Coordinates of C-alpha atoms in Angstrom, one line a residue:
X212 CA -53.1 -48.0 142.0
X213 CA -54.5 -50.5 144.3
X214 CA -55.4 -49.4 147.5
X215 CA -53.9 -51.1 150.6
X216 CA -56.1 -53.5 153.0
X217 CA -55.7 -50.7 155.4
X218 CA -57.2 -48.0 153.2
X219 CA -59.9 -50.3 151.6
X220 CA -61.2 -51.1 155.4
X221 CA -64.1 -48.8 156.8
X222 CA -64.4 -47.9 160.4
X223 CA -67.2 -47.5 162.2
X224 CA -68.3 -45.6 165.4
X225 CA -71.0 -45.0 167.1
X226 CA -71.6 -41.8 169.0
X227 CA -74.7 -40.9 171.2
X228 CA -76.0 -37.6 172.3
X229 CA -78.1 -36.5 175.4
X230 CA -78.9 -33.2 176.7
X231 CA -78.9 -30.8 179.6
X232 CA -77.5 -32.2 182.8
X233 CA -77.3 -30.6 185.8
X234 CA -75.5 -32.6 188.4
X235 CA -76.4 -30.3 191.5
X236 CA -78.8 -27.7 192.4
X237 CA -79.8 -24.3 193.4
X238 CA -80.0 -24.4 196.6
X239 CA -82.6 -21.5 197.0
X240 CA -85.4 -23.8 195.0
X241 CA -85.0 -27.5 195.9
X242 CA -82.4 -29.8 197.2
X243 CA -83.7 -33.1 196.1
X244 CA -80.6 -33.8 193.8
X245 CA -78.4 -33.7 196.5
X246 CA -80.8 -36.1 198.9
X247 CA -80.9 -38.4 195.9
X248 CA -77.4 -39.1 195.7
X249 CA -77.0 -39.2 199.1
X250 CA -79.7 -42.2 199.3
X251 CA -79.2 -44.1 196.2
X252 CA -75.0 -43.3 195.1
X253 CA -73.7 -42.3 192.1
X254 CA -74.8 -45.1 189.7
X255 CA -79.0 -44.5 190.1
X256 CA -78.9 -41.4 187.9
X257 CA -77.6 -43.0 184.2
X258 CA -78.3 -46.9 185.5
X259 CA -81.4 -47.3 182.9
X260 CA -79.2 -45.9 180.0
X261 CA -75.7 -46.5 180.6
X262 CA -76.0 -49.9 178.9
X263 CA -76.9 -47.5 175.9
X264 CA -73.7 -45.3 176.6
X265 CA -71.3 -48.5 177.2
X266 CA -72.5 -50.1 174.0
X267 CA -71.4 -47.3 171.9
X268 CA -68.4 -45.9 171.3
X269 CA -68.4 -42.5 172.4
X270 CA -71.3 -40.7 174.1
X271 CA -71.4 -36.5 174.9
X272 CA -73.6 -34.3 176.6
X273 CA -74.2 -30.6 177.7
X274 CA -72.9 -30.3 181.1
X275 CA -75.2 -27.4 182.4
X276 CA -73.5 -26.0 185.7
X277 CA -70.5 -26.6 187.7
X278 CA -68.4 -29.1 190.2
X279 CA -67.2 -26.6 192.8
X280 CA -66.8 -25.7 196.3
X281 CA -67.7 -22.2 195.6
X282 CA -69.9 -20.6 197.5
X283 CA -70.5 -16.9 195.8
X284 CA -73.0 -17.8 193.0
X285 CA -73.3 -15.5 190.1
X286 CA -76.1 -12.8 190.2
X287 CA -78.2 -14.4 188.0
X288 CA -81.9 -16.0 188.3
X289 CA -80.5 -20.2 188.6
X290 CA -77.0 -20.9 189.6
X291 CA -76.7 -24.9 189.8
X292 CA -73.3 -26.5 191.4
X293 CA -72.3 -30.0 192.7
X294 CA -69.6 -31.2 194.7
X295 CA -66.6 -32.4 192.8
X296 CA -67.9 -35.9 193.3
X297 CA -70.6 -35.8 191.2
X298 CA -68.3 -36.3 188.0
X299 CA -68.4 -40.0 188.8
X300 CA -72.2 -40.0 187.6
X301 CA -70.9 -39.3 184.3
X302 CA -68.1 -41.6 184.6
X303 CA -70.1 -44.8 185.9
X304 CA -73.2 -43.8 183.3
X305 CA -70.0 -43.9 180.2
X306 CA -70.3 -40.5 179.4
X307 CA -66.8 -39.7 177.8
X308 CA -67.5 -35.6 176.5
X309 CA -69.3 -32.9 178.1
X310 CA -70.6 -29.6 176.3
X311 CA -69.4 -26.6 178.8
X312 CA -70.3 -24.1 176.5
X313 CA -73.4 -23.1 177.8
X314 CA -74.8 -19.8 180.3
X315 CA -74.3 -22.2 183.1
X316 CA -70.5 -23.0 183.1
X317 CA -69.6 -19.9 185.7
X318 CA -72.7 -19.7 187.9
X319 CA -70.0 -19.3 190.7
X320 CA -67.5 -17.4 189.2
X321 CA -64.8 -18.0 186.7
X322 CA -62.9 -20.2 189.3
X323 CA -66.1 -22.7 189.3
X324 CA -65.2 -23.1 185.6
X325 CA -61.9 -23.7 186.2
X326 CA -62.8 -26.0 189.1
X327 CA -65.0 -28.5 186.8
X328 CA -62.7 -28.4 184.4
X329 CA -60.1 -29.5 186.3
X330 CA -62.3 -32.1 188.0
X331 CA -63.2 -33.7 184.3
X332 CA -59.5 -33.6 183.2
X333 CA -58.3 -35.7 186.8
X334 CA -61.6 -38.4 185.6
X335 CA -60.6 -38.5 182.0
X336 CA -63.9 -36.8 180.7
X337 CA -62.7 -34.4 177.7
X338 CA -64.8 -31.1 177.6
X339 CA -65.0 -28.6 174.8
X340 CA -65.7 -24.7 175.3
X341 CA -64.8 -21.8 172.8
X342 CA -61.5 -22.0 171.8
X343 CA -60.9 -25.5 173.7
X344 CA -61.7 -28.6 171.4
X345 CA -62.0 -31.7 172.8
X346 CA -59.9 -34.2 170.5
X347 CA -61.1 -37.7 171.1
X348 CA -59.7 -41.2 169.3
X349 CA -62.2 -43.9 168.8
X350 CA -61.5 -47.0 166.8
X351 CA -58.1 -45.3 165.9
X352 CA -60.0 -42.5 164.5
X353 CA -59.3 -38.7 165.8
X354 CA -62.7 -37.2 166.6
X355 CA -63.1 -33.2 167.1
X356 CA -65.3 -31.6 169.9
X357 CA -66.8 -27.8 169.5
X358 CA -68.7 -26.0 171.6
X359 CA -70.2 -22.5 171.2
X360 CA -72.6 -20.5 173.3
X361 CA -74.4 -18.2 170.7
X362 CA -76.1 -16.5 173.8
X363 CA -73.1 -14.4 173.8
X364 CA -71.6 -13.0 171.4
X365 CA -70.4 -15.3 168.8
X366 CA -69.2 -14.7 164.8
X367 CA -69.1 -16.9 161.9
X368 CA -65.4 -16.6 161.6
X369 CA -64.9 -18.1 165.2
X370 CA -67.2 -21.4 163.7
X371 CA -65.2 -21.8 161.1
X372 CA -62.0 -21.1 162.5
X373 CA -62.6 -23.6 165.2
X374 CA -63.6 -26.0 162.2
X375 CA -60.2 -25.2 160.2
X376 CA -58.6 -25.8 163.4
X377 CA -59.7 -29.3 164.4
X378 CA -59.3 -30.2 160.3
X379 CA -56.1 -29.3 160.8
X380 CA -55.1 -31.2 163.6
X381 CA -56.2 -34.0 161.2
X382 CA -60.2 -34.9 163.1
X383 CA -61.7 -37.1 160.3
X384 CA -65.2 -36.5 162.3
X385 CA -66.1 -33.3 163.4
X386 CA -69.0 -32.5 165.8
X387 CA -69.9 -28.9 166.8
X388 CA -72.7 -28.3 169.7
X389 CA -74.2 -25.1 170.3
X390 CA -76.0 -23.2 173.1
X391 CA -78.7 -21.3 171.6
X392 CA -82.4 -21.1 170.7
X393 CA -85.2 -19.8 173.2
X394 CA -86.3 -22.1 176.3
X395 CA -89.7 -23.9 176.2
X396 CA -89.4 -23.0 172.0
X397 CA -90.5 -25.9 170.3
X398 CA -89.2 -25.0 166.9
X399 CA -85.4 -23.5 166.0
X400 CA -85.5 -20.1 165.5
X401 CA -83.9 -18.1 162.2
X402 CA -80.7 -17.6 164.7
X403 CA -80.1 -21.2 165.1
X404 CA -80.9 -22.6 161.6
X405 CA -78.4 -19.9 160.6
X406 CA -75.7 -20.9 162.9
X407 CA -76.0 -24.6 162.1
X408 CA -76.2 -24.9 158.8
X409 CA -73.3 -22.6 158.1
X410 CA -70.9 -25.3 160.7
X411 CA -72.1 -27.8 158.0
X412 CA -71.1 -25.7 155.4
X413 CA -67.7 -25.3 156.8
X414 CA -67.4 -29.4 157.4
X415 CA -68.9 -30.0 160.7
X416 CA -70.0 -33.6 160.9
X417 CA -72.9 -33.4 163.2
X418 CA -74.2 -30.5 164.8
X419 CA -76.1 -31.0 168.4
X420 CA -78.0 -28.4 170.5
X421 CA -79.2 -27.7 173.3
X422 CA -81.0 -24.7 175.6
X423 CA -84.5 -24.9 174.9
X424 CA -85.0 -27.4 177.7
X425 CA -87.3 -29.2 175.3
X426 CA -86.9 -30.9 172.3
X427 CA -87.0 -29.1 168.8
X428 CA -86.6 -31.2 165.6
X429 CA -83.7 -32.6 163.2
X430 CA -82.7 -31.2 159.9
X431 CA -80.9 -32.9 157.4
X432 CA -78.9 -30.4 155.9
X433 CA -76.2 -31.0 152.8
X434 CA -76.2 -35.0 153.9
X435 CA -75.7 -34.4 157.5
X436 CA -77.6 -33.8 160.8
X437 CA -78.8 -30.9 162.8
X438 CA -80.0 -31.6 166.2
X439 CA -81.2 -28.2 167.2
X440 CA -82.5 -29.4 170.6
X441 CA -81.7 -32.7 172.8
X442 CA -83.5 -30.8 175.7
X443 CA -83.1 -31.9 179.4
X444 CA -81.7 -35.2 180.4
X445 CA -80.8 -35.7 184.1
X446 CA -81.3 -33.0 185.2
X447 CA -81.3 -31.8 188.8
X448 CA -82.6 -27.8 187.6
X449 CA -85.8 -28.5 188.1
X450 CA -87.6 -31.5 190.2
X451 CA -90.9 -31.3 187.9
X452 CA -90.5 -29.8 184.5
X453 CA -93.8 -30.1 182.6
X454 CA -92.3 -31.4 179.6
X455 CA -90.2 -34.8 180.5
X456 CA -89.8 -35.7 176.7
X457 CA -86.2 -36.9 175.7
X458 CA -84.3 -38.2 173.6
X459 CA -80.6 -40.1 172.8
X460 CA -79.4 -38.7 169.2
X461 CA -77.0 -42.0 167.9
X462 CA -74.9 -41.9 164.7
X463 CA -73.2 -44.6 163.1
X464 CA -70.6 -42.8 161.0
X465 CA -68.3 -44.8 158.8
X466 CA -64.4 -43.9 157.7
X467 CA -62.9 -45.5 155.2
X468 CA -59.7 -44.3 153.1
X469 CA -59.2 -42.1 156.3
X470 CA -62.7 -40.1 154.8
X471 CA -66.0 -39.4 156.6
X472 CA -68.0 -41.6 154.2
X473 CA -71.5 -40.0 153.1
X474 CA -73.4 -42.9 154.6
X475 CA -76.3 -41.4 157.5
X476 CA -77.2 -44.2 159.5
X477 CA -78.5 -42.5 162.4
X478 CA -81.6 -42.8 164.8
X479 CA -83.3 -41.0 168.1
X480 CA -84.0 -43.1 171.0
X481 CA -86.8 -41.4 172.8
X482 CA -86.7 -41.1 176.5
X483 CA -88.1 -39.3 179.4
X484 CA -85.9 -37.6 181.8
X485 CA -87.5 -39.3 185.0
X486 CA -88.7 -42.7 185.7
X487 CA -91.7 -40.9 187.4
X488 CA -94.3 -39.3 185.4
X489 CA -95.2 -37.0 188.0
X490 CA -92.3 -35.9 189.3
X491 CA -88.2 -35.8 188.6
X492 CA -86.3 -38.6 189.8
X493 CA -83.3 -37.5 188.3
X494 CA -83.5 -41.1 186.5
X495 CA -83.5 -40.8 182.3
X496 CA -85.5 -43.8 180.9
X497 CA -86.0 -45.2 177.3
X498 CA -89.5 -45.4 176.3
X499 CA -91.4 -48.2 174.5
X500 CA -94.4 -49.0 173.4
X501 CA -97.3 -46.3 173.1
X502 CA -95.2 -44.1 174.9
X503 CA -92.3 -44.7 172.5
X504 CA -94.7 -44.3 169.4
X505 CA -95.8 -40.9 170.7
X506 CA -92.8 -39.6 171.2
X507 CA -91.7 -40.1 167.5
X508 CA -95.1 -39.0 166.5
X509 CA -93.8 -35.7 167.9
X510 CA -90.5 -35.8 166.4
X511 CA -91.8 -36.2 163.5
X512 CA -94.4 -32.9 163.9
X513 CA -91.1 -30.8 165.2
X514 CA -89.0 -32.0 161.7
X515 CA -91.6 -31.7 159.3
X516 CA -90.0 -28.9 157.7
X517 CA -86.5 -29.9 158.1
X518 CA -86.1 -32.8 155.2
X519 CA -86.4 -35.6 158.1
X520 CA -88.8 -38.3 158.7
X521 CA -88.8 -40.9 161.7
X522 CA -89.9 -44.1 161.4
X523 CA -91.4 -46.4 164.0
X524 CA -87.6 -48.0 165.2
X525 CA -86.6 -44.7 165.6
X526 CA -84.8 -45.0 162.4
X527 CA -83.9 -41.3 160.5
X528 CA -84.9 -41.1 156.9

């Protein structure tokens, strides 16, 4: 039978991937965030890599704290909030998924989870948490967001039922981010490459994390990609991390016959969290040059092991 010009086309789309943002602060350490928005608006923070995010076609993050007006924080060493405002960062930088399955996402209770929640859904941002997937459609495709937090208690079964879930609501592109690892850990630990590989196994797409705060490397596992760290991106947690290495995760997947097609045209764009070297702006930049070709130097170092090499464009082989 010959297929129709409908089923013979292939779709693409291109997602990106960034890491932690925290769009706030904790008030008991620094308030520079705040006194950066208030000088320079809502479009400074993502203005050097929103043409990145608008290019594409769909771009997630981990959102890592909360949009409330709450003012009993969580008894916990860093609680981060923002007004409800803040969301339109996210919105003006063409961020169109957040990651709110991380230890962050009640640092004022269970109502300041509810409160960003509700603040994404009024701006049209689609979040994904536990049991809540985000369902996206892109180029008349359905994509499928998970999220986990394996820093509490999380099974297998609960993967792959999320998985089995989003297949059946008919996702053609599945992509499953975890919270996870050890902070300032460089490379994934047995936890992690356990975790990830076995959301592969059960037909996750791509697989992004995040936690570390750093970057840790990329494994190409059964044809597809584990990002076990994107580290910080804008990140208003900390106003002079020592480690300001980033990076944008893009994937160009391609459907065609209404299948994921095995193609894995995908490539980092490496990136410093802050346009400053010595301090955090807040401001996520792309790197170039000598700067660029060190950061893929590293890369490369952190996924020797995991069957992926970088080459000098970025490029994942």
């Amino acid at each position: 039978m010959t297929p129709s010009a409908a089923e013979s086309e292939t779709t693409f789309i291109t997602l990106s991937a960034a890491g932690d943002c925290t769009l706030g602060i904790d008030s008991r350490y620094s308030h520079n965030f705040n006194k950066y928005y208030k000088k320079k608006g809502d479009r400074y923070f993502l203005k050097k890599v929103s043409p990145i995010f608008s290019q594409d076609d769909i771009t997630i993050v981990n959102f890592e704290g909360t949009l409330t007006s709450n003012k009993k924080r969580a008894r916990k060493t860093f609680t981060f909030k923002g007004p409800k405002k803040y969301v339109s960062i996210l919105k003006k930088g063409s961020v169109e998924v957040v990651n709110l399955a991380n230890n962050h996402s009640k640092d004022y209770g269970k109502s300041s989870l509810t409160d960003t929640q509700s603040t994404l859904r009024k701006n049209n941002i689609g979040y994904c948490r536990s049991t809540v997937i985000s369902y996206q459609t892109v180029n008349d495709v359905k994509m499928a967001f998970l999220g986990f937090n394996a820093l509490e208690r999380i099974t297998k079964s609960q993967i792959r039922s999320g998985i089995v879930q989003a297949k059946k609501n008919k996702a053609k592109i599945i992509v499953v981010s975890f919270h996870w690892g050890v902070e300032r850990k460089y490379y994934p630990n047995a936890k992690q490459k356990s975790l990830g590989r076995y959301a592969i196994d059960c037909e996750a797409s791509l697989v992004l994390g995040h936690h570390p705060h750093v970057l840790q490397g990329i494994e190409k596992y059964n044809g597809r990609y584990i990002v076990y760290s994107l580290g910080n991106f804008c990140f208003g947690g900390n106003s002079n991390p020592k480690d300001k290495d980033t990076i944008i995760f893009q994937q160009k997947f391609s459907i065609k016959g209404g299948k994921l097609q095995p193609e894995n045209n995908a490539k980092i764009i490496p990136c410093s969290l802050s346009s400053h070297k010595k301090t955090n702006d807040f401001q996520p930049r792309i790197l170039s040059g000598s700067e660029k070709k060190r950061l893929i130097k590293k890369m490369n170092k952190l996924s020797r092991k995991l069957k992926v090499s970088i080459s000098s464009s970025g490029k994942l082989n």
